[in-house]
mmCIF file of C-alpha atoms and ligand atoms in Angstrom:
data_model
loop_
_atom_site.group_PDB
_atom_site.id
_atom_site.type_symbol
_atom_site.label_atom_id
_atom_site.label_comp_id
_atom_site.label_asym_id
_atom_site.label_seq_id
_atom_site.Cartn_x
_atom_site.Cartn_y
_atom_site.Cartn_z
ATOM 1 C CA MET A 1 0.109 -0.023 0.278
ATOM 2 C CA LYS A 2 0.847 3.606 -0.980
ATOM 3 C CA ASP A 3 2.403 5.466 2.486
ATOM 4 C CA TYR A 4 0.062 8.454 2.442
ATOM 5 C CA ILE A 5 2.765 11.467 4.431
ATOM 6 C CA ILE A 6 0.076 13.819 6.304
ATOM 7 C CA ASP A 7 1.850 16.524 8.173
ATOM 8 C CA ILE A 8 -0.125 16.523 12.028
ATOM 9 C CA THR A 9 0.304 19.292 14.214
ATOM 10 C CA LEU A 10 -1.797 18.609 17.317
ATOM 11 C CA SER A 11 -3.255 21.263 19.482
ATOM 12 C CA SER A 12 -2.168 22.471 22.708
ATOM 13 C CA THR A 13 -5.486 22.802 23.998
ATOM 14 C CA LYS A 14 -8.334 20.116 24.483
ATOM 15 C CA LYS A 15 -12.092 21.652 24.264
ATOM 16 C CA GLN A 16 -14.085 20.415 27.328
ATOM 17 C CA LYS A 17 -16.570 17.628 25.335
ATOM 18 C CA PRO A 18 -20.388 17.747 26.203
ATOM 19 C CA GLN A 19 -22.171 15.106 28.109
ATOM 20 C CA SER A 20 -23.908 12.456 25.907
ATOM 21 C CA ASP A 21 -26.447 13.124 27.023
ATOM 22 C CA GLN A 22 -26.438 16.739 25.723
ATOM 23 C CA LEU A 23 -25.411 16.219 22.251
ATOM 24 C CA GLY A 24 -27.524 17.616 19.444
ATOM 25 C CA PHE A 25 -26.720 17.319 15.865
ATOM 26 C CA GLY A 26 -23.678 19.066 13.966
ATOM 27 C CA ARG A 27 -23.120 21.855 16.417
ATOM 28 C CA VAL A 28 -19.963 20.756 18.068
ATOM 29 C CA PHE A 29 -16.606 19.862 16.735
ATOM 30 C CA THR A 30 -13.708 18.158 17.757
ATOM 31 C CA ASP A 31 -10.042 19.319 18.808
ATOM 32 C CA HIS A 32 -8.555 19.040 15.465
ATOM 33 C CA MET A 33 -9.818 18.764 11.222
ATOM 34 C CA PHE A 34 -7.915 17.732 8.270
ATOM 35 C CA MET A 35 -7.329 19.963 4.937
ATOM 36 C CA MET A 36 -5.597 19.686 1.653
ATOM 37 C CA ASP A 37 -5.565 22.298 -1.240
ATOM 38 C CA TYR A 38 -5.841 21.651 -4.888
ATOM 39 C CA THR A 39 -3.667 24.509 -7.381
ATOM 40 C CA GLU A 40 -3.947 23.898 -10.708
ATOM 41 C CA GLY A 41 -1.077 22.715 -12.270
ATOM 42 C CA LYS A 42 -0.145 21.019 -8.545
ATOM 43 C CA GLY A 43 -2.968 18.784 -8.154
ATOM 44 C CA TRP A 44 -3.744 18.068 -4.272
ATOM 45 C CA HIS A 45 -1.619 19.384 -1.803
ATOM 46 C CA ASP A 46 -0.240 19.573 1.710
ATOM 47 C CA PRO A 47 -2.570 17.032 3.345
ATOM 48 C CA ARG A 48 -2.474 17.811 7.063
ATOM 49 C CA ILE A 49 -3.943 17.519 10.366
ATOM 50 C CA VAL A 50 -4.346 20.543 12.107
ATOM 51 C CA PRO A 51 -6.259 22.029 15.443
ATOM 52 C CA TYR A 52 -9.779 22.880 14.867
ATOM 53 C CA GLN A 53 -10.073 26.742 13.963
ATOM 54 C CA PRO A 54 -11.543 29.080 11.406
ATOM 55 C CA ILE A 55 -10.459 29.729 7.937
ATOM 56 C CA THR A 56 -9.589 32.528 5.936
ATOM 57 C CA LEU A 57 -11.122 32.958 2.427
ATOM 58 C CA ASP A 58 -10.813 35.699 0.340
ATOM 59 C CA PRO A 59 -14.094 37.456 -0.520
ATOM 60 C CA ALA A 60 -14.261 36.538 -3.939
ATOM 61 C CA ALA A 61 -13.704 33.014 -3.100
ATOM 62 C CA MET A 62 -15.597 31.528 -5.778
ATOM 63 C CA VAL A 63 -17.559 29.182 -3.365
ATOM 64 C CA PHE A 64 -19.474 32.351 -2.045
ATOM 65 C CA HIS A 65 -20.714 33.689 -5.496
ATOM 66 C CA TYR A 66 -21.361 30.198 -7.614
ATOM 67 C CA GLY A 67 -21.879 27.439 -4.966
ATOM 68 C CA GLN A 68 -19.109 25.119 -6.424
ATOM 69 C CA SER A 69 -19.325 22.590 -3.584
ATOM 70 C CA VAL A 70 -19.239 19.184 -2.192
ATOM 71 C CA PHE A 71 -19.775 17.513 0.628
ATOM 72 C CA GLU A 72 -20.362 13.758 2.113
ATOM 73 C CA GLY A 73 -21.633 12.650 5.712
ATOM 74 C CA LEU A 74 -20.557 9.545 7.228
ATOM 75 C CA LYS A 75 -20.498 8.325 11.239
ATOM 76 C CA SER A 76 -17.648 6.243 13.272
ATOM 77 C CA TYR A 77 -19.005 4.222 16.317
ATOM 78 C CA LEU A 78 -16.647 3.111 19.116
ATOM 79 C CA THR A 79 -17.514 -0.287 20.289
ATOM 80 C CA LYS A 80 -17.898 -1.836 23.919
ATOM 81 C CA ASP A 81 -14.316 -3.291 23.562
ATOM 82 C CA GLU A 82 -13.144 0.247 22.170
ATOM 83 C CA ARG A 83 -12.561 -0.558 18.489
ATOM 84 C CA ILE A 84 -13.473 2.203 15.991
ATOM 85 C CA LEU A 85 -15.916 1.556 13.519
ATOM 86 C CA LEU A 86 -16.706 2.713 10.039
ATOM 87 C CA PHE A 87 -19.805 2.006 8.040
ATOM 88 C CA ARG A 88 -18.997 1.535 4.177
ATOM 89 C CA PRO A 89 -16.953 4.692 4.367
ATOM 90 C CA GLU A 90 -15.661 3.887 0.739
ATOM 91 C CA ARG A 91 -19.016 4.487 -0.455
ATOM 92 C CA ASN A 92 -18.702 8.121 0.759
ATOM 93 C CA MET A 93 -15.013 8.526 -1.103
ATOM 94 C CA GLN A 94 -16.985 7.222 -4.239
ATOM 95 C CA ARG A 95 -19.764 9.481 -4.056
ATOM 96 C CA LEU A 96 -17.436 12.123 -3.506
ATOM 97 C CA ASN A 97 -15.525 11.969 -6.725
ATOM 98 C CA LEU A 98 -19.221 11.496 -8.311
ATOM 99 C CA SER A 99 -20.439 14.648 -6.824
ATOM 100 C CA ASN A 100 -17.125 16.455 -8.032
ATOM 101 C CA ASP A 101 -17.195 15.751 -11.791
ATOM 102 C CA ARG A 102 -20.692 16.908 -11.940
ATOM 103 C CA LEU A 103 -19.627 20.351 -10.779
ATOM 104 C CA CYS A 104 -16.457 19.969 -12.066
ATOM 105 C CA ILE A 105 -13.991 20.244 -8.695
ATOM 106 C CA PRO A 106 -10.786 17.841 -9.267
ATOM 107 C CA GLN A 107 -11.071 14.082 -8.266
ATOM 108 C CA ILE A 108 -9.320 13.652 -4.694
ATOM 109 C CA ASP A 109 -6.902 9.919 -4.291
ATOM 110 C CA GLU A 110 -9.863 8.105 -2.200
ATOM 111 C CA LYS A 111 -7.741 6.130 -0.680
ATOM 112 C CA LEU A 112 -5.735 9.081 0.915
ATOM 113 C CA VAL A 113 -8.462 10.601 1.750
ATOM 114 C CA LEU A 114 -9.780 7.643 3.966
ATOM 115 C CA ALA A 115 -6.453 7.379 5.278
ATOM 116 C CA ALA A 116 -6.584 10.442 6.335
ATOM 117 C CA LEU A 117 -9.871 10.269 7.957
ATOM 118 C CA LYS A 118 -9.015 7.147 10.245
ATOM 119 C CA GLN A 119 -5.703 9.065 11.242
ATOM 120 C CA LEU A 120 -8.382 12.099 11.801
ATOM 121 C CA ILE A 121 -10.207 9.936 13.946
ATOM 122 C CA THR A 122 -7.708 8.351 16.385
ATOM 123 C CA ILE A 123 -6.282 11.881 16.747
ATOM 124 C CA ASP A 124 -9.717 12.737 18.269
ATOM 125 C CA ARG A 125 -10.662 9.242 19.038
ATOM 126 C CA ASP A 126 -11.776 10.386 22.974
ATOM 127 C CA TRP A 127 -14.836 12.686 20.908
ATOM 128 C CA ILE A 128 -16.516 9.490 19.859
ATOM 129 C CA PRO A 129 -19.481 9.345 22.609
ATOM 130 C CA THR A 130 -20.743 5.983 23.522
ATOM 131 C CA ALA A 131 -23.950 6.142 24.825
ATOM 132 C CA GLU A 132 -26.422 4.289 22.980
ATOM 133 C CA GLY A 133 -27.671 5.618 19.920
ATOM 134 C CA THR A 134 -24.564 8.277 19.724
ATOM 135 C CA SER A 135 -21.740 8.561 17.488
ATOM 136 C CA LEU A 136 -19.222 10.648 15.669
ATOM 137 C CA TYR A 137 -20.682 12.328 12.713
ATOM 138 C CA ILE A 138 -18.275 12.961 9.899
ATOM 139 C CA ARG A 139 -18.283 15.728 7.344
ATOM 140 C CA PRO A 140 -15.922 15.580 4.304
ATOM 141 C CA PHE A 141 -16.567 18.227 1.661
ATOM 142 C CA ILE A 142 -14.630 20.480 -0.913
ATOM 143 C CA ILE A 143 -14.870 24.156 -1.541
ATOM 144 C CA SER A 144 -14.082 26.242 -4.587
ATOM 145 C CA THR A 145 -11.557 28.899 -3.602
ATOM 146 C CA GLU A 146 -10.148 30.817 -6.130
ATOM 147 C CA PRO A 147 -10.982 34.912 -6.061
ATOM 148 C CA TYR A 148 -12.588 35.272 -9.230
ATOM 149 C CA LEU A 149 -16.117 36.579 -10.540
ATOM 150 C CA GLY A 150 -15.926 34.921 -13.559
ATOM 151 C CA VAL A 151 -18.262 32.258 -14.427
ATOM 152 C CA SER A 152 -15.854 29.091 -14.803
ATOM 153 C CA PRO A 153 -14.640 26.255 -12.938
ATOM 154 C CA SER A 154 -12.307 27.351 -9.386
ATOM 155 C CA LYS A 155 -8.329 26.975 -10.358
ATOM 156 C CA SER A 156 -8.119 26.226 -6.525
ATOM 157 C CA TYR A 157 -9.975 23.973 -3.943
ATOM 158 C CA ARG A 158 -10.020 23.635 -0.452
ATOM 159 C CA PHE A 159 -10.845 19.948 1.133
ATOM 160 C CA MET A 160 -11.843 19.164 4.532
ATOM 161 C CA ILE A 161 -12.593 17.004 7.166
ATOM 162 C CA ILE A 162 -14.398 18.206 10.457
ATOM 163 C CA LEU A 163 -15.800 16.053 12.985
ATOM 164 C CA SER A 164 -18.862 16.515 15.389
ATOM 165 C CA PRO A 165 -20.228 14.058 17.991
ATOM 166 C CA VAL A 166 -23.866 13.658 17.645
ATOM 167 C CA GLY A 167 -26.567 11.974 20.154
ATOM 168 C CA SER A 168 -28.962 9.695 19.261
ATOM 169 C CA TYR A 169 -31.126 10.942 16.438
ATOM 170 C CA TYR A 170 -34.256 9.353 18.445
ATOM 171 C CA LYS A 171 -34.053 10.155 22.566
ATOM 172 C CA GLU A 172 -37.357 8.354 23.287
ATOM 173 C CA GLY A 173 -37.448 5.677 20.687
ATOM 174 C CA ILE A 174 -37.696 5.639 17.073
ATOM 175 C CA HIS A 175 -40.654 6.800 16.443
ATOM 176 C CA PRO A 176 -42.595 8.302 12.849
ATOM 177 C CA VAL A 177 -42.686 11.671 11.362
ATOM 178 C CA LYS A 178 -45.524 13.423 9.365
ATOM 179 C CA ILE A 179 -44.187 13.975 6.158
ATOM 180 C CA ALA A 180 -46.255 16.711 3.306
ATOM 181 C CA VAL A 181 -46.077 15.580 0.053
ATOM 182 C CA GLU A 182 -44.922 18.671 -1.829
ATOM 183 C CA SER A 183 -47.091 19.773 -5.172
ATOM 184 C CA GLU A 184 -45.030 23.092 -5.450
ATOM 185 C CA PHE A 185 -41.270 23.215 -5.387
ATOM 186 C CA VAL A 186 -39.081 20.590 -6.684
ATOM 187 C CA ARG A 187 -35.768 19.536 -4.986
ATOM 188 C CA ALA A 188 -33.875 18.119 -8.878
ATOM 189 C CA VAL A 189 -35.012 17.824 -12.460
ATOM 190 C CA LEU A 190 -33.478 15.203 -14.764
ATOM 191 C CA GLY A 191 -29.845 16.375 -15.825
ATOM 192 C CA GLY A 192 -29.540 18.830 -12.607
ATOM 193 C CA THR A 193 -27.875 18.068 -9.951
ATOM 194 C CA GLY A 194 -29.580 15.756 -7.783
ATOM 195 C CA THR A 195 -27.631 12.740 -8.208
ATOM 196 C CA ALA A 196 -24.826 14.799 -6.525
ATOM 197 C CA LYS A 197 -24.351 15.726 -2.877
ATOM 198 C CA THR A 198 -24.046 19.800 -3.335
ATOM 199 C CA ALA A 199 -24.434 22.407 -1.101
ATOM 200 C CA GLY A 200 -26.714 24.150 -3.672
ATOM 201 C CA ASN A 201 -29.378 21.097 -3.852
ATOM 202 C CA TYR A 202 -29.791 21.968 -0.071
ATOM 203 C CA ALA A 203 -29.996 25.620 -0.613
ATOM 204 C CA SER A 204 -32.842 25.005 -2.877
ATOM 205 C CA SER A 205 -34.958 22.716 -0.519
ATOM 206 C CA LEU A 206 -35.429 25.140 2.411
ATOM 207 C CA LYS A 207 -38.606 27.357 1.407
ATOM 208 C CA ALA A 208 -40.300 24.004 1.037
ATOM 209 C CA GLN A 209 -39.171 22.329 4.481
ATOM 210 C CA GLU A 210 -39.618 25.537 5.911
ATOM 211 C CA GLU A 211 -43.516 26.146 4.184
ATOM 212 C CA ALA A 212 -43.950 22.263 5.698
ATOM 213 C CA SER A 213 -42.566 22.681 9.385
ATOM 214 C CA GLU A 214 -44.852 25.590 9.892
ATOM 215 C CA LYS A 215 -47.761 23.647 9.033
ATOM 216 C CA GLY A 216 -46.323 20.790 11.169
ATOM 217 C CA TYR A 217 -44.879 18.486 8.713
ATOM 218 C CA SER A 218 -41.446 17.596 9.240
ATOM 219 C CA GLN A 219 -40.136 17.030 5.871
ATOM 220 C CA VAL A 220 -41.384 16.922 2.830
ATOM 221 C CA LEU A 221 -41.780 14.502 -0.409
ATOM 222 C CA TRP A 222 -40.665 14.796 -2.919
ATOM 223 C CA LEU A 223 -42.167 14.129 -6.480
ATOM 224 C CA ASP A 224 -40.165 14.621 -10.037
ATOM 225 C CA GLY A 225 -39.509 17.719 -10.962
ATOM 226 C CA LEU A 226 -41.141 17.703 -14.814
ATOM 227 C CA GLU A 227 -45.205 15.961 -13.667
ATOM 228 C CA LYS A 228 -44.732 16.373 -10.097
ATOM 229 C CA LYS A 229 -46.492 12.922 -10.134
ATOM 230 C CA TYR A 230 -43.310 10.572 -9.499
ATOM 231 C CA ILE A 231 -41.813 9.726 -6.080
ATOM 232 C CA GLU A 232 -38.317 11.111 -5.368
ATOM 233 C CA GLU A 233 -36.885 11.560 -1.541
ATOM 234 C CA VAL A 234 -38.195 12.386 1.569
ATOM 235 C CA GLY A 235 -36.147 15.270 2.933
ATOM 236 C CA SER A 236 -32.664 14.194 2.624
ATOM 237 C CA MET A 237 -33.175 10.718 2.768
ATOM 238 C CA ASN A 238 -33.781 7.926 0.302
ATOM 239 C CA VAL A 239 -37.908 7.055 0.475
ATOM 240 C CA PHE A 240 -39.109 3.195 0.674
ATOM 241 C CA PHE A 241 -42.950 2.044 1.006
ATOM 242 C CA LYS A 242 -43.901 -1.841 2.111
ATOM 243 C CA ILE A 243 -46.975 -1.913 0.076
ATOM 244 C CA ASN A 244 -48.818 -5.588 -0.102
ATOM 245 C CA GLY A 245 -45.903 -7.236 1.352
ATOM 246 C CA GLU A 246 -43.231 -5.654 -1.487
ATOM 247 C CA VAL A 247 -41.009 -3.147 -0.366
ATOM 248 C CA ILE A 248 -40.677 -0.955 -3.373
ATOM 249 C CA THR A 249 -38.331 2.170 -3.655
ATOM 250 C CA PRO A 250 -38.088 4.670 -6.415
ATOM 251 C CA ALA A 251 -35.391 3.696 -9.076
ATOM 252 C CA LEU A 252 -32.183 5.751 -9.197
ATOM 253 C CA ASN A 253 -33.788 8.023 -12.214
ATOM 254 C CA GLY A 254 -30.479 10.823 -12.764
ATOM 255 C CA SER A 255 -32.478 12.898 -9.918
ATOM 256 C CA ILE A 256 -32.390 10.886 -7.203
ATOM 257 C CA LEU A 257 -29.434 10.959 -4.510
ATOM 258 C CA GLU A 258 -27.790 7.350 -4.451
ATOM 259 C CA GLY A 259 -27.595 7.033 -0.323
ATOM 260 C CA VAL A 260 -25.479 4.287 0.818
ATOM 261 C CA THR A 261 -28.242 3.294 3.668
ATOM 262 C CA ARG A 262 -30.559 2.813 0.606
ATOM 263 C CA ASN A 263 -28.571 0.339 -0.874
ATOM 264 C CA SER A 264 -27.721 -1.012 2.112
ATOM 265 C CA ILE A 265 -30.985 -1.713 3.568
ATOM 266 C CA ILE A 266 -31.861 -3.255 -0.463
ATOM 267 C CA GLN A 267 -29.278 -6.012 0.009
ATOM 268 C CA LEU A 268 -30.213 -6.409 4.070
ATOM 269 C CA LEU A 269 -34.035 -7.112 2.152
ATOM 270 C CA GLU A 270 -32.699 -9.445 -0.274
ATOM 271 C CA HIS A 271 -30.935 -10.985 2.359
ATOM 272 C CA TRP A 272 -33.894 -11.499 4.450
ATOM 273 C CA ASP A 273 -35.770 -12.804 1.232
ATOM 274 C CA ILE A 274 -37.858 -9.812 1.421
ATOM 275 C CA PRO A 275 -39.653 -8.519 -1.789
ATOM 276 C CA VAL A 276 -37.832 -5.286 -2.497
ATOM 277 C CA VAL A 277 -37.873 -3.376 -6.152
ATOM 278 C CA GLU A 278 -36.545 -0.271 -7.686
ATOM 279 C CA ARG A 279 -38.786 1.088 -9.970
ATOM 280 C CA LYS A 280 -41.102 4.163 -10.576
ATOM 281 C CA ILE A 281 -43.644 4.894 -9.113
ATOM 282 C CA SER A 282 -46.218 7.636 -8.412
ATOM 283 C CA ILE A 283 -48.304 9.410 -5.653
ATOM 284 C CA ASP A 284 -51.485 8.567 -7.269
ATOM 285 C CA GLU A 285 -50.214 4.538 -6.660
ATOM 286 C CA ILE A 286 -49.298 5.335 -2.925
ATOM 287 C CA TYR A 287 -53.444 7.037 -2.775
ATOM 288 C CA GLN A 288 -54.616 3.922 -3.940
ATOM 289 C CA ALA A 289 -52.423 1.375 -2.309
ATOM 290 C CA TYR A 290 -53.768 3.602 0.657
ATOM 291 C CA SER A 291 -57.305 3.137 0.076
ATOM 292 C CA ASN A 292 -57.461 -0.145 -0.531
ATOM 293 C CA ASN A 293 -55.400 -0.631 2.408
ATOM 294 C CA LEU A 294 -52.578 -2.157 1.313
ATOM 295 C CA LEU A 295 -50.272 0.535 2.482
ATOM 296 C CA GLU A 296 -48.151 -0.929 5.216
ATOM 297 C CA GLU A 297 -45.314 0.746 6.282
ATOM 298 C CA ALA A 298 -43.603 3.800 4.563
ATOM 299 C CA PHE A 299 -39.869 5.000 5.861
ATOM 300 C CA GLY A 300 -36.427 7.547 4.904
ATOM 301 C CA THR A 301 -33.510 6.266 5.027
ATOM 302 C CA GLY A 302 -30.131 8.034 5.823
ATOM 303 C CA THR A 303 -27.128 8.492 7.182
ATOM 304 C CA ALA A 304 -28.063 10.543 10.379
ATOM 305 C CA ALA A 305 -31.650 9.089 11.471
ATOM 306 C CA VAL A 306 -30.767 5.357 9.145
ATOM 307 C CA ILE A 307 -34.893 4.683 9.296
ATOM 308 C CA SER A 308 -37.314 7.339 9.909
ATOM 309 C CA PRO A 309 -40.754 5.706 9.900
ATOM 310 C CA ILE A 310 -43.305 7.795 8.184
ATOM 311 C CA GLY A 311 -46.317 8.016 10.201
ATOM 312 C CA GLU A 312 -48.719 10.156 7.637
ATOM 313 C CA PHE A 313 -48.322 11.979 5.084
ATOM 314 C CA PHE A 314 -50.555 15.303 3.987
ATOM 315 C CA TRP A 315 -51.629 14.921 0.274
ATOM 316 C CA ARG A 316 -54.011 17.102 -1.269
ATOM 317 C CA ASP A 317 -55.855 18.360 1.983
ATOM 318 C CA GLU A 318 -55.865 14.776 2.921
ATOM 319 C CA LYS A 319 -53.782 12.528 5.427
ATOM 320 C CA LEU A 320 -53.065 9.226 4.961
ATOM 321 C CA VAL A 321 -52.017 7.619 8.158
ATOM 322 C CA ILE A 322 -49.836 5.078 8.113
ATOM 323 C CA ASN A 323 -50.253 1.728 9.986
ATOM 324 C CA ASN A 324 -52.083 4.052 12.971
ATOM 325 C CA GLY A 325 -48.940 6.102 13.034
ATOM 326 C CA GLN A 326 -46.924 3.649 14.927
ATOM 327 C CA THR A 327 -43.459 2.429 13.588
ATOM 328 C CA GLY A 328 -44.211 -0.642 11.216
ATOM 329 C CA GLN A 329 -42.711 -4.283 12.194
ATOM 330 C CA LEU A 330 -40.181 -4.155 9.251
ATOM 331 C CA SER A 331 -39.354 -0.724 9.859
ATOM 332 C CA LYS A 332 -38.133 -1.319 13.576
ATOM 333 C CA LYS A 333 -36.423 -4.363 12.370
ATOM 334 C CA LEU A 334 -34.111 -2.679 9.873
ATOM 335 C CA TYR A 335 -33.094 0.132 12.440
ATOM 336 C CA ASP A 336 -31.856 -2.515 14.855
ATOM 337 C CA THR A 337 -30.134 -4.697 12.225
ATOM 338 C CA LEU A 338 -28.884 -1.663 10.481
ATOM 339 C CA THR A 339 -27.844 0.059 13.883
ATOM 340 C CA GLY A 340 -26.523 -2.948 15.110
ATOM 341 C CA ILE A 341 -24.088 -4.077 12.082
ATOM 342 C CA GLN A 342 -22.873 -0.203 12.333
ATOM 343 C CA ASN A 343 -22.050 -0.177 15.736
ATOM 344 C CA GLY A 344 -20.500 -3.677 16.426
ATOM 345 C CA THR A 345 -23.270 -4.988 18.201
ATOM 346 C CA GLU A 346 -24.712 -7.742 15.158
ATOM 347 C CA PRO A 347 -22.795 -9.694 12.910
ATOM 348 C CA ASP A 348 -21.923 -7.999 9.797
ATOM 349 C CA PRO A 349 -22.381 -10.645 6.647
ATOM 350 C CA PHE A 350 -22.339 -8.212 4.280
ATOM 351 C CA GLY A 351 -18.358 -7.126 5.213
ATOM 352 C CA TRP A 352 -19.546 -3.629 5.627
ATOM 353 C CA VAL A 353 -18.031 -1.910 8.848
ATOM 354 C CA VAL A 354 -14.172 -1.190 8.460
ATOM 355 C CA GLU A 355 -12.031 -1.474 11.751
ATOM 356 C CA VAL A 356 -9.445 2.065 12.390
ATOM 357 C CA LYS A 357 -6.650 0.497 13.807
HETATM 358 C C1 PLP B 401 -27.044 12.149 1.643
HETATM 359 C C2 PLP B 401 -28.254 11.952 0.471
HETATM 360 C C3 PLP B 401 -29.104 10.913 0.861
HETATM 361 C C4 PLP B 401 -29.114 9.808 1.593
HETATM 362 O O1 PLP B 401 -27.432 9.282 1.452
HETATM 363 P P1 PLP B 401 -27.016 8.138 2.725
HETATM 364 O O2 PLP B 401 -25.823 8.097 1.875
HETATM 365 O O3 PLP B 401 -27.652 7.202 3.490
HETATM 366 O O4 PLP B 401 -26.806 8.978 3.771
HETATM 367 C C5 PLP B 401 -30.586 11.109 0.715
HETATM 368 N N1 PLP B 401 -30.605 11.734 -0.146
HETATM 369 C C6 PLP B 401 -30.267 13.076 -0.454
HETATM 370 C C7 PLP B 401 -30.639 14.382 -1.140
HETATM 371 C C8 PLP B 401 -28.945 13.406 0.211
HETATM 372 O O5 PLP B 401 -28.409 14.365 -0.034
#
């Protein structure tokens, strides 16, 4: 294996760590971070771990103006016997490069970045929370840094990884959310940036999210950008439906983000011989299934919540209550199994878990 030289500057002070039961999401950061720079003609250079600190950028840095930036999200867990685990991290690095390609950002060396991530976590390992449901959230991201107001790909970039201890998504146990079907705004269109994890997708989703939350719904169900008919995703999660014993998730159609959790859920279901299909599915079909009492469960999947059961859809002034607003059996089983594999308490027949040594 290639040896990567990553320069390390340790912090001379250590921040106070929050209590495990006081952890929220993404507000507290560890003592160190990883950085590396890209300069045209030189490529990516100076990979380094440094004390966590603010960065200085030129106000003309292109990321501020045209949003050329990509990110990833994954988690690390500490097992009872103090082993550090990552869940399928190579998939996140691959996806980062897919996003890079779409945003005209130069490709990163996935192996170097993974090696850097492992070093960073090892240095900040005391920050990995251990209480049930907690983890260390990992945020790799890239921003364009060239000070230039012309519209073209930047000639310089910065790659960073920051770490944040996060609390249990479900403090009172896994529970369903209410979702509003979005019929005005769209998240992505075919040919757009829906398959990339890029900042702009999130900026453009805020308005729908805000309006839904004012009505008491925690997320929106996105429909396709052309006909507003076919189901795409829910909030920033992929979505699954269990209809008459079969699990259905929208096929990757060129505007849906391919989640690592989505892929894992499909593999788990296949492993259990539960019928699962990826195909186009319309909101009308969901409504039909609901009306015929065949819509058994619905859930979102993503790194943050892992599984988010859906207890209600609001569509055309009607409330579609699923499974009496309770968490379905399959949703619960998937949640328990996948989080168990991730935190090392369940067997990992797929070889998904990577130990940081
Ligand atoms: C990140 C993301 C997901 C979920 O992906 P995971 O790899 O499972 O965390 C789904 N949809 C969107 C839009 C996302 O940005």
